[in-house]
Amino acid sequence: MKHLLWWCLLAACTSGPAVLDSRTELQLTSPDGRITATVALDDSSILYYTVKRDGNEVVGYSPIAFEFEDAMGPERGQRIVECVGPELRVQDYELPWGEQRWVHDEAQVGRMELLDVWDHRWSVEFSVMDDGVAFRTHFHQREERDSITVLEELSAINLTGNPEAWWIPGDWDSYELVYQNTRLDEIDAFAAWDSTAIISTTVKENAIATPATFRYDDGLHVALHEAALYDYPEITLKRTERGLVTDLVGAARIGLPFSTPWRTITLSDDAGGLLESTMALDLNAPQVEDPTGQDWKWVRPMKYVGIWWEMHLDKSSWSLWNTDEQGAPIVGDAHGRHGATTENARRYIDFAAAHGFDGVLVEGWNTGWERWIGFDDREGVFDFVTPYPDYDVRGLALYAESQGVQLIAHHETSAAVTTYDAQLDTAYAQMAALGQRAVKTGYVGPIIPRGEHHHGQWMVQHYQRTVETAARHGVALNIHEPIKDTGIRRTWPNLLSREGARGQEFNAWGRNGGNPIDHNATLAFTRMLAGPMDFTPGAVHLSLDPWRPANRIPTTLGGQLGLYVVFYSPLQMACDLPEHYEREPVFLDFLEHVAVDWEWTDVLSGEVGEFAVVARQERGGDRVFIGGINAEAPRTVEEPLGFLDRVGHDGRWELLLWEDGAEGIVKTKRTVAATDTLVLELASGGGFAGFAYPAP
Ligand code: NOJ
Ligand code: CA
């Protein structure tokens, strides 16, 4: 793995132990000269920053302050003791898997070292890149104590003007909410909060979750998020008179010294630029050493199918036994609808092997599903090593291996976190012994102990514990009901994917028939800015008849295929049932071909909530995939094929395309050159996918 990192001092504003002039300013400019951040003290000695792009103020006066358990501040009365920078940060690094192989990062960086009114030293570090600005706070070691309690972080991000915004409420437990599209000053998290739609939800302030996306009338796009979230609550962004201010999901007890996560402001001329930004990865630490000593070679991107959609359709069930009046399982009295049987798992393994899928997820394989949710005392319900008696966990692992397929484990915790913590080591050790190198985890329900929240510090620490424990056992993770992605996959390559939004499952059972028709085109430029998502695309039986008559997949078949290129995930599911795919061989044909790991990514065009077209070159190959998704209004997209030149093939290309036709999906083949322009008609909820390869 190649890592290059160097820092080069351009000009220090000044430095020294003494208190500097309170008018000292730190000014940082992006390498391309378009973005400038200024950090200074105001007349009340409060630290603040502003951001300009092309000379226009994008972030106005925005103070950075904290509230502690035992003292106010740091707020007023700050003194600057050191101003370091600007310096240049340059890094080139290779991702073991990802939207692109190589990342180049250049930034101007600097920091203000301050003393608060109690003489506590703290500092704020800024990083200004071509794609935006980020800052974080550092609390120094103190002689008198080794930890402090942060009650609130008050880092303002006061976007100027009143841009259009795409957001979900800043829920302390869930991101599985419908996106809203309003002006910034119309944000009303309480009005948008459908508190009955999901099983665990807590909204306390008029705040929004990150990533949140904004667009100015002149086309400037802004995304607000955070990077490198460890040992600290996540931020939501609270609406204020002046703009937005961070609002932590509960207090944080932090050991000293401590650096907060980065608060990131991504800026781009178009929606696609937001998705192409690598800022969050750049701000995370380089990869740690693989604790198994194998240089993370066991972490493998893969396509998978699973015993999963059939439960969401209610065709089969996670549980095995009938239950008594108290809801307890009557062991021995099987109800006959169990999905995870040995026989059914073999059927999925055979299907996967026949059609080139690498993995098979099996949910409902372990005991506990008779009474797993909807009541308080959920500790001790799930057991992560004991299979139901009709599921031969060992025999199936061997069978899968013999077919060149891997079983993906499933650990639904029902948010009984202590029960899961106690079994982590045993469960991952069993997985590794069975050759299962990936697990999907889940946290449905209110967190036990009550008072903790999915997005608070305690759970951030738990999720990280699962990542690090899994790494020691050579296991990769796909976390559902997760903490949001803040780029830590750069440091921990076994954190392959997560959910963290309303995924496909809401189309099966979500109220109001499923996700809105513009949902996917909104996710493309909101949730997907955070990182990989296990959305579980690939629904092929769109009516859901006869199981879910009130619901329907709100896309065409082309709209499902487009997701494989537009929504990035190194673990990419084909969610539907084998028997449904077998009825649609043209659709299945694309799933057999599509790659899951990429050399580079180019967002060709798109608008938040309207459409997205993306091109990606497969890792280690010369096929270039292109895919598009559309929201409600039918549209024509025209995409020049110049991106094909990035592959270094001069001649002509064969282009295979899967598009919506009157009778379903249609596959076509044509010969093209990089100088051609592809013109495609996208239906309402439609889309397309395909790939080009050098003509023989
Ligand atoms: C919610 C997850 O998102 C879903 O994929 C899973 O099937 C259920 N929990 C049960 O674990
Ligand atoms: Ca979920």
XYZ file of C-alpha atoms and ligand atoms in Angstrom:
708
model
C 0.000 0.000 0.000
C 1.470 3.315 -1.006
C 1.181 6.228 1.372
C 2.779 9.566 0.808
C 2.275 12.369 3.217
C 4.268 15.483 3.507
C 3.806 18.792 5.149
C 5.590 21.843 3.944
C 5.749 25.132 5.713
C 4.770 27.993 3.434
C 4.620 30.838 5.899
C 3.802 30.849 9.577
C 1.555 33.728 10.621
C 3.628 33.972 13.825
C 4.320 31.719 16.730
C 5.485 31.800 20.317
C 4.324 31.100 23.812
C 3.180 34.632 24.649
C -0.350 35.869 24.046
C -0.540 37.261 20.539
C -2.327 40.344 19.342
C -6.063 39.583 19.478
C -6.339 40.852 15.894
C -4.201 37.948 14.618
C -5.996 36.176 11.775
C -5.427 32.799 10.211
C -6.223 32.831 6.529
C -6.128 29.654 4.451
C -6.723 29.346 0.720
C -7.462 26.202 -1.269
C -4.761 25.042 -3.726
C -6.905 26.215 -6.665
C -7.330 29.642 -5.047
C -11.136 29.585 -5.082
C -11.900 28.992 -1.389
C -10.646 31.031 1.554
C -11.331 30.446 5.239
C -10.555 33.132 7.803
C -10.280 32.365 11.517
C -10.122 35.173 14.085
C -11.394 36.552 17.395
C -14.318 38.966 17.400
C -14.653 42.052 19.644
C -15.801 39.875 22.570
C -12.834 37.551 22.035
C -15.039 34.753 20.704
C -13.387 32.539 18.086
C -15.158 32.546 14.737
C -14.539 31.715 11.094
C -15.903 32.676 7.708
C -15.627 30.975 4.300
C -15.553 32.612 0.883
C -15.654 30.980 -2.536
C -14.773 32.965 -5.657
C -14.832 36.071 -3.452
C -18.412 35.486 -2.250
C -19.121 34.720 1.365
C -20.661 31.234 1.692
C -20.321 30.830 5.456
C -20.812 34.071 7.381
C -19.655 34.870 10.910
C -19.716 31.464 12.671
C -18.493 31.149 16.267
C -16.956 27.935 17.608
C -17.729 27.314 21.253
C -18.457 24.547 23.767
C -20.425 24.057 26.934
C -18.812 21.907 29.623
C -20.326 20.255 32.655
C -18.374 22.309 35.151
C -17.796 25.549 33.305
C -19.023 27.654 30.453
C -16.914 28.243 27.406
C -14.559 28.210 25.788
C -16.447 31.148 24.426
C -15.781 34.752 25.436
C -12.404 35.915 26.646
C -10.256 33.769 24.376
C -6.597 34.644 23.945
C -4.533 33.505 20.992
C -1.212 32.002 22.004
C -0.129 30.573 18.698
C -1.211 30.742 15.088
C 0.262 27.985 12.966
C 0.049 27.998 9.188
C -0.672 28.113 6.406
C 1.016 24.825 5.688
C 0.506 22.526 2.735
C -0.784 18.984 3.219
C -0.323 16.624 0.287
C -1.233 12.959 0.295
C -1.491 10.276 -2.351
C -2.961 7.018 -1.179
C -4.379 3.824 -2.556
C -7.702 2.426 -1.329
C -7.832 -1.382 -1.054
C -11.389 -1.159 -2.430
C -13.562 1.798 -3.258
C -15.120 4.171 -5.739
C -11.582 4.825 -6.948
C -8.198 3.253 -6.477
C -5.997 6.339 -6.064
C -6.740 9.441 -4.080
C -4.810 12.693 -4.317
C -5.392 15.257 -1.594
C -3.979 18.736 -1.309
C -4.939 21.256 1.323
C -3.805 24.380 3.050
C -3.954 23.744 6.758
C -3.383 25.727 9.915
C -4.528 26.096 13.492
C -5.186 28.626 16.207
C -3.944 27.768 19.678
C -5.994 29.464 22.374
C -6.277 29.950 26.114
C -9.762 30.272 27.538
C -10.676 32.403 30.541
C -9.616 29.583 32.884
C -6.266 29.295 31.096
C -7.220 25.929 29.553
C -5.479 25.418 26.274
C -7.470 24.360 23.234
C -7.016 24.732 19.522
C -9.013 24.755 16.338
C -7.496 23.253 13.220
C -8.650 24.136 9.703
C -8.107 22.394 6.416
C -9.011 24.145 3.150
C -9.190 21.982 0.030
C -10.431 22.530 -3.514
C -13.616 20.696 -2.515
C -14.295 22.590 0.694
C -13.378 23.411 4.266
C -13.135 21.332 7.421
C -12.299 22.123 11.021
C -11.991 20.330 14.309
C -11.243 21.211 17.906
C -8.477 19.827 20.038
C -8.571 19.833 23.853
C -5.097 19.665 25.340
C -3.846 17.599 28.223
C -4.446 19.184 31.617
C -2.465 18.707 34.751
C -5.397 18.707 37.140
C -7.664 16.197 35.317
C -7.605 13.545 32.646
C -11.156 13.858 31.329
C -13.909 16.417 30.857
C -17.604 16.286 30.005
C -18.739 18.193 26.958
C -22.413 19.033 27.343
C -22.689 20.726 23.997
C -20.584 21.658 21.009
C -21.691 24.938 19.501
C -19.885 25.113 16.173
C -21.911 27.338 13.904
C -22.112 26.836 10.150
C -23.973 29.949 9.136
C -24.591 29.493 5.433
C -25.284 32.884 3.900
C -28.583 33.536 2.126
C -31.349 30.994 2.015
C -30.366 28.005 -0.144
C -32.618 25.120 -1.062
C -32.035 22.210 1.326
C -32.473 18.408 1.274
C -32.584 16.973 4.774
C -34.034 14.505 7.255
C -34.769 15.313 10.911
C -31.752 15.057 13.214
C -33.102 11.908 14.839
C -30.995 10.518 17.683
C -31.853 6.922 16.722
C -32.631 6.628 13.055
C -31.849 7.889 9.579
C -34.740 5.884 8.101
C -36.800 8.961 7.345
C -38.199 10.556 4.200
C -36.047 13.388 2.816
C -37.528 16.869 2.834
C -36.817 19.571 0.274
C -37.313 23.102 1.627
C -35.442 26.363 1.865
C -32.959 26.568 4.742
C -35.220 28.920 6.689
C -38.161 26.526 6.309
C -36.494 23.589 8.041
C -38.976 22.165 10.541
C -37.761 18.828 11.850
C -40.786 18.263 14.065
C -43.265 18.766 11.243
C -41.294 16.358 9.034
C -40.845 13.715 11.707
C -43.029 10.679 11.156
C -42.501 9.308 14.644
C -44.743 6.304 14.102
C -43.049 5.063 10.937
C -40.110 3.350 12.577
C -39.533 1.441 15.712
C -36.971 3.676 17.383
C -36.910 7.400 16.843
C -36.037 10.456 18.941
C -36.136 14.044 17.744
C -35.380 16.641 20.411
C -34.585 19.827 18.526
C -35.363 21.522 15.252
C -32.224 19.947 13.869
C -31.273 17.981 10.761
C -29.018 14.965 10.249
C -25.836 15.054 8.204
C -24.985 14.695 5.387
C -27.403 17.464 4.410
C -27.265 19.053 0.978
C -27.904 22.659 -0.066
C -28.116 24.412 -3.424
C -27.938 28.130 -4.069
C -29.823 29.725 -6.915
C -26.517 30.385 -8.737
C -25.774 26.634 -8.754
C -23.337 26.427 -5.846
C -23.884 23.119 -4.000
C -22.940 22.629 -0.342
C -22.918 19.472 1.766
C -22.486 19.539 5.544
C -21.248 16.457 7.337
C -18.492 15.228 9.636
C -15.380 13.073 9.293
C -13.559 10.671 11.612
C -16.254 10.219 14.259
C -14.740 8.274 17.162
C -15.497 8.287 20.915
C -17.926 11.176 20.603
C -21.606 11.705 19.812
C -22.568 12.525 16.250
C -23.583 16.060 15.387
C -26.966 17.104 14.148
C -27.366 20.667 12.868
C -29.828 22.867 14.705
C -31.639 25.620 12.876
C -30.982 29.045 14.425
C -31.774 32.638 13.482
C -28.352 32.949 11.843
C -28.131 29.529 10.181
C -27.065 26.218 11.686
C -25.175 25.147 14.782
C -23.956 21.716 15.862
C -26.168 19.910 18.354
C -24.647 16.777 19.873
C -26.618 13.575 20.391
C -26.175 13.749 24.161
C -23.158 14.704 26.213
C -19.651 13.338 25.737
C -17.217 12.216 28.392
C -13.822 12.621 26.758
C -10.349 11.663 27.895
C -7.679 14.359 27.476
C -6.077 15.115 25.116
C -8.934 14.764 22.614
C -9.703 15.843 19.069
C -13.325 16.160 17.978
C -14.360 14.793 14.591
C -13.969 17.171 11.649
C -16.939 19.345 10.709
C -16.964 19.345 6.911
C -18.332 21.848 4.414
C -18.120 20.466 0.876
C -18.508 23.008 -1.932
C -19.076 22.254 -5.586
C -20.378 23.865 -8.765
C -22.674 20.900 -9.289
C -24.321 18.007 -7.456
C -21.888 15.504 -8.973
C -18.897 17.259 -7.444
C -20.306 16.603 -3.977
C -20.433 12.877 -4.688
C -16.917 12.832 -6.144
C -15.392 14.597 -3.134
C -12.964 12.463 -1.118
C -12.768 14.955 1.740
C -14.003 12.603 4.466
C -11.453 9.944 3.496
C -8.669 12.535 3.277
C -9.406 13.650 6.835
C -9.304 10.134 8.248
C -6.118 8.409 9.329
C -4.354 6.007 6.957
C -5.157 2.321 7.166
C -4.173 0.601 10.404
C -2.204 -2.588 10.202
C -4.322 -5.676 9.641
C -4.391 -7.372 13.070
C -4.491 -10.767 11.326
C -1.200 -9.965 9.569
C -2.602 -10.493 6.054
C -2.645 -6.895 4.836
C -6.474 -6.930 4.738
C -6.401 -9.378 1.792
C -9.388 -11.207 3.273
C -11.603 -8.144 2.848
C -13.386 -8.802 -0.427
C -15.975 -6.659 -2.192
C -18.790 -8.922 -3.326
C -22.186 -9.306 -4.908
C -24.594 -11.309 -2.839
C -28.083 -12.749 -2.689
C -29.873 -13.819 0.442
C -32.718 -15.312 2.398
C -33.991 -11.844 3.150
C -36.507 -10.319 0.731
C -38.829 -13.251 1.301
C -39.163 -12.220 4.956
C -39.741 -8.592 4.036
C -42.446 -9.728 1.640
C -43.817 -11.919 4.433
C -43.541 -14.963 2.214
C -41.520 -16.649 4.948
C -40.487 -15.789 8.460
C -37.305 -15.252 10.482
C -38.666 -17.368 13.330
C -39.116 -21.139 13.517
C -41.525 -21.898 16.374
C -45.076 -21.029 17.232
C -45.388 -18.907 20.346
C -47.495 -19.115 23.501
C -49.817 -16.391 24.804
C -46.874 -14.541 26.372
C -45.070 -14.634 23.036
C -42.499 -17.204 24.204
C -41.390 -19.855 21.677
C -42.968 -23.301 21.971
C -39.833 -25.236 21.115
C -40.681 -28.238 18.959
C -43.848 -26.672 17.553
C -42.680 -25.322 14.189
C -45.098 -23.064 12.315
C -43.742 -24.190 8.937
C -42.866 -20.790 7.471
C -39.202 -20.619 8.527
C -37.083 -19.104 5.740
C -33.594 -20.106 6.885
C -33.862 -23.849 6.396
C -30.968 -25.975 5.201
C -32.878 -26.789 2.058
C -33.707 -23.169 1.233
C -30.137 -22.058 1.945
C -28.846 -24.728 -0.476
C -31.254 -23.380 -3.084
C -29.804 -19.859 -2.690
C -26.236 -21.190 -2.715
C -26.932 -23.065 -5.952
C -28.482 -19.961 -7.465
C -25.512 -17.817 -6.392
C -23.015 -20.315 -7.805
C -24.892 -20.582 -11.098
C -25.072 -16.828 -11.624
C -21.755 -15.539 -10.332
C -22.757 -14.152 -6.944
C -19.988 -14.387 -4.348
C -22.070 -14.441 -1.187
C -25.312 -15.669 0.351
C -26.768 -13.843 3.346
C -28.984 -15.925 5.608
C -31.227 -14.129 8.108
C -33.206 -16.009 10.727
C -30.589 -18.762 11.084
C -30.054 -18.320 14.832
C -32.374 -18.720 17.817
C -34.384 -15.847 19.275
C -36.612 -14.606 16.458
C -39.942 -15.604 18.031
C -39.856 -12.622 20.358
C -37.184 -10.209 19.276
C -38.761 -6.777 19.169
C -41.604 -4.663 20.529
C -40.955 -5.173 24.244
C -38.438 -3.784 26.713
C -36.581 -6.739 28.162
C -34.637 -7.815 25.079
C -31.296 -8.709 26.663
C -30.437 -12.369 26.283
C -32.946 -13.037 23.493
C -30.509 -13.556 20.652
C -27.750 -16.070 20.574
C -25.189 -15.505 17.833
C -23.723 -18.984 17.708
C -26.694 -21.339 18.077
C -28.568 -22.197 14.875
C -32.180 -23.300 14.717
C -32.344 -27.116 14.466
C -33.506 -27.004 10.819
C -30.431 -25.020 9.778
C -27.166 -26.942 9.427
C -24.701 -24.108 9.887
C -21.597 -26.271 9.509
C -22.802 -28.434 6.659
C -23.948 -25.358 4.752
C -20.640 -23.573 5.229
C -18.893 -26.577 3.693
C -21.437 -26.840 0.908
C -21.108 -23.127 0.113
C -17.338 -23.454 -0.015
C -17.582 -26.412 -2.361
C -19.672 -24.245 -4.693
C -17.226 -21.312 -4.536
C -19.681 -19.220 -2.541
C -19.392 -17.676 0.914
C -22.133 -17.510 3.519
C -22.621 -14.052 5.020
C -23.551 -14.205 8.678
C -26.346 -12.176 10.217
C -26.413 -10.756 13.737
C -29.601 -8.886 14.556
C -29.080 -7.503 18.063
C -32.564 -5.966 18.531
C -30.515 -3.148 20.097
C -29.742 -5.300 23.164
C -26.175 -4.174 22.891
C -24.761 -5.669 26.070
C -25.898 -9.135 24.981
C -24.102 -8.660 21.683
C -20.963 -7.205 23.263
C -20.671 -10.263 25.485
C -20.743 -12.593 22.463
C -18.668 -10.624 19.946
C -15.517 -12.656 20.303
C -17.232 -16.049 20.293
C -19.523 -15.172 17.417
C -16.782 -13.784 15.158
C -14.488 -16.692 16.047
C -17.210 -19.130 14.978
C -17.709 -17.224 11.757
C -14.016 -17.253 10.950
C -13.818 -20.986 11.685
C -16.676 -21.546 9.213
C -14.998 -19.425 6.537
C -17.578 -16.645 6.849
C -15.678 -13.433 6.280
C -18.553 -10.946 6.434
C -21.452 -10.271 8.782
C -24.491 -8.051 8.522
C -25.368 -6.602 11.913
C -28.611 -4.877 12.928
C -29.865 -2.678 15.743
C -33.651 -2.564 15.452
C -35.437 -0.955 18.421
C -34.646 1.455 21.253
C -31.132 0.952 22.600
C -30.806 -0.956 25.866
C -29.777 0.491 28.281
C -32.584 3.027 27.848
C -31.308 6.549 27.720
C -28.619 5.613 25.223
C -29.203 6.363 21.550
C -27.999 4.858 18.275
C -26.133 8.081 17.447
C -24.739 8.904 20.899
C -21.217 8.443 22.239
C -21.909 5.100 23.935
C -23.101 3.542 20.678
C -20.377 5.175 18.583
C -17.961 3.351 20.888
C -19.906 0.098 20.534
C -20.015 0.205 16.728
C -16.263 0.844 16.720
C -15.747 -2.078 19.091
C -17.518 -4.338 16.598
C -15.238 -3.074 13.813
C -12.056 -3.655 15.783
C -13.098 -7.013 17.240
C -14.215 -8.207 13.824
C -10.892 -7.101 12.331
C -9.003 -9.246 14.826
C -11.001 -12.271 13.634
C -10.672 -11.446 9.948
C -14.338 -10.486 9.615
C -15.827 -7.602 7.604
C -18.961 -5.677 8.576
C -22.152 -4.423 6.994
C -23.982 -2.484 9.708
C -27.721 -1.836 9.603
C -29.276 0.809 11.858
C -25.694 2.081 12.090
C -23.949 5.229 13.087
C -23.462 7.202 9.883
C -20.338 6.789 7.781
C -17.684 9.434 8.397
C -14.892 7.963 6.283
C -13.352 5.632 8.833
C -13.340 2.852 6.218
C -10.028 4.354 5.097
C -8.550 3.420 8.477
C -10.588 0.207 8.940
C -10.995 -1.487 5.549
C -13.156 -4.229 7.089
C -16.006 -1.739 7.529
C -17.412 -2.542 4.122
C -20.873 -1.068 4.124
C -23.837 0.079 6.143
C -27.450 1.034 5.783
C -28.333 4.359 7.445
C -31.297 5.547 5.357
C -34.596 4.186 4.105
C -33.418 1.355 1.884
C -35.270 -0.943 -0.477
C -36.945 -2.712 2.445
C -39.270 0.287 2.895
C -40.690 -0.434 -0.538
C -41.836 -3.819 0.748
C -43.616 -2.698 3.904
C -43.254 1.075 4.309
C -46.482 2.915 4.894
C -47.822 4.977 1.968
C -46.775 2.209 -0.386
C -43.006 2.543 0.062
C -40.370 5.165 -0.672
C -41.357 8.270 -2.670
C -40.476 8.222 -6.367
C -37.733 10.854 -5.958
C -36.167 9.006 -3.002
C -33.314 7.307 -4.861
C -32.318 10.425 -6.794
C -32.298 12.289 -3.462
C -30.254 9.601 -1.682
C -27.690 9.795 -4.504
C -26.730 13.307 -3.378
C -27.481 13.134 0.367
C -26.982 9.795 2.183
C -24.607 8.527 -0.495
C -22.226 11.442 0.156
C -21.320 9.711 3.434
C -20.056 6.483 1.857
C -21.167 3.001 0.800
C -24.766 2.009 1.432
C -26.286 -1.464 1.588
C -29.439 -0.232 -0.147
C -30.145 -3.719 -1.522
C -31.118 -2.896 -5.115
C -32.245 -5.374 -7.733
C -35.994 -5.798 -7.186
C -37.317 -7.490 -10.303
C -40.866 -8.413 -9.267
C -42.083 -4.831 -9.012
C -45.740 -5.382 -8.099
C -44.899 -7.450 -4.988
C -48.045 -9.497 -5.705
C -49.452 -11.462 -4.008
C -47.614 -10.701 -0.775
C -47.703 -6.944 -0.395
C -50.727 -5.688 -2.323
C -50.573 -2.189 -0.803
C -46.941 -1.674 -1.834
C -45.023 -1.511 -5.060
C -41.434 -0.819 -6.099
C -41.609 2.812 -7.291
C -39.081 2.378 -10.106
C -38.927 0.603 -13.425
C -36.595 -2.343 -13.973
C -34.098 0.048 -15.566
C -34.326 2.181 -12.429
C -33.282 -0.849 -10.350
C -30.348 -1.734 -12.607
C -29.098 1.863 -12.647
C -28.666 1.688 -8.864
C -25.814 -0.823 -9.255
C -23.679 1.871 -10.822
C -25.091 4.977 -9.129
C -25.208 3.724 -5.496
C -21.783 2.612 -4.417
C -21.391 -0.362 -2.102
C -18.573 -2.919 -2.073
C -21.189 -5.345 -0.765
C -23.924 -5.144 -3.350
C -27.040 -7.240 -2.970
C -29.394 -8.631 -5.567
C -32.342 -8.486 -3.221
C -35.094 -10.398 -5.023
C -35.978 -14.106 -4.999
C -34.176 -16.635 -7.226
C -37.475 -17.683 -8.812
C -38.191 -14.058 -9.754
C -34.778 -13.593 -11.351
C -35.145 -16.808 -13.285
C -38.279 -15.383 -14.880
C -36.321 -12.266 -16.031
C -33.095 -13.583 -17.614
C -32.242 -10.266 -19.346
C -32.346 -8.417 -16.037
C -30.342 -11.175 -14.321
C -27.797 -11.034 -17.129
C -26.783 -7.509 -16.072
C -26.481 -8.539 -12.417
C -24.144 -11.314 -13.497
C -21.928 -8.811 -15.307
C -21.844 -5.809 -13.000
C -18.658 -5.088 -11.029
C -18.531 -3.954 -7.398
C -15.073 -2.400 -7.108
C -13.757 0.503 -9.151
C -10.646 2.154 -10.603
C -12.327 5.553 -10.838
C -15.733 7.176 -10.660
C -17.096 10.028 -12.747
C -20.496 11.528 -11.953
C -21.539 12.504 -15.470
C -24.652 14.488 -14.619
C -27.383 14.797 -12.033
C -29.537 17.048 -9.902
C -30.468 16.407 -6.295
C -33.804 14.612 -6.145
C -34.128 14.503 -9.941
C -31.643 12.156 -11.601
C -28.066 10.882 -11.562
C -25.814 9.339 -14.217
C -22.504 7.799 -13.150
C -19.607 6.072 -14.937
C -17.105 3.804 -13.211
C -14.259 1.644 -14.496
C -14.121 -1.798 -12.924
C -11.121 -2.456 -10.713
C -8.488 -4.530 -12.459
C -10.362 -4.602 -15.777
C -11.125 -2.457 -18.790
C -14.903 -2.486 -18.678
C -16.469 0.909 -18.029
C -19.930 0.784 -16.476
C -22.486 3.510 -16.852
C -25.784 3.737 -15.034
C -28.550 6.225 -14.451
C -31.599 6.654 -12.243
C -34.496 9.045 -12.638
C -37.169 10.512 -10.361
C -40.664 11.396 -11.504
C -40.353 13.593 -14.603
C -39.340 11.683 -17.754
C -36.178 13.139 -19.259
C -33.613 12.806 -22.021
C -29.971 12.552 -20.949
C -27.080 13.247 -23.300
C -23.734 11.974 -22.115
C -20.541 12.515 -24.100
C -18.473 9.320 -23.858
C -15.132 11.129 -23.436
C -14.654 9.419 -20.064
C -13.755 6.250 -21.985
C -10.413 7.891 -22.802
C -9.395 7.407 -19.181
C -8.916 3.692 -19.876
C -6.154 4.200 -22.443
C -7.821 2.302 -25.290
C -7.697 4.227 -28.564
C -10.010 2.221 -30.738
C -13.711 1.651 -30.789
C -15.832 0.235 -27.990
C -18.718 -2.186 -27.791
C -21.458 -0.816 -25.575
C -24.022 -3.131 -23.983
C -27.033 -1.337 -22.560
C -30.003 -2.489 -20.492
C -32.878 -0.027 -20.889
C -36.588 0.177 -20.122
C -38.700 -0.953 -23.032
C -42.448 -1.203 -23.504
C -42.386 -4.867 -22.469
C -39.731 -4.754 -19.768
C -35.980 -4.575 -19.850
C -34.275 -4.529 -23.269
C -30.624 -5.299 -23.921
C -28.895 -3.707 -26.905
C -25.392 -3.688 -28.334
C -23.755 -0.927 -30.330
C -20.280 0.151 -31.355
C -19.200 3.568 -30.076
C -16.179 5.850 -29.867
C -15.121 8.110 -27.034
C -16.047 11.059 -29.252
C -19.710 9.936 -29.441
C -22.544 11.190 -27.279
C -25.005 8.750 -25.780
C -28.610 9.935 -25.838
C -31.076 8.080 -23.624
C -34.707 8.510 -22.672
C -35.413 7.941 -18.988
C -38.953 7.045 -17.961
C -40.610 8.220 -14.776
C -38.859 6.259 -12.006
C -36.739 4.780 -14.759
C -33.083 4.287 -15.428
C -30.555 2.247 -17.336
C -27.258 0.449 -16.910
C -24.618 -1.033 -19.121
C -20.948 -1.246 -19.873
C -18.473 -0.553 -22.628
C -15.501 -2.769 -23.437
C -12.749 -2.400 -26.042
C -14.001 -3.717 -29.388
C -12.039 -6.838 -30.315
C -33.588 -4.237 9.669
C -32.627 -4.380 8.547
O -32.493 -3.177 7.837
C -33.113 -5.495 7.655
O -32.306 -5.597 6.518
C -33.166 -6.776 8.435
O -33.702 -7.787 7.631
C -34.041 -6.628 9.673
N -33.646 -5.484 10.421
C -33.964 -7.843 10.583
O -32.680 -7.923 11.114
Ca -33.133 -0.905 8.550
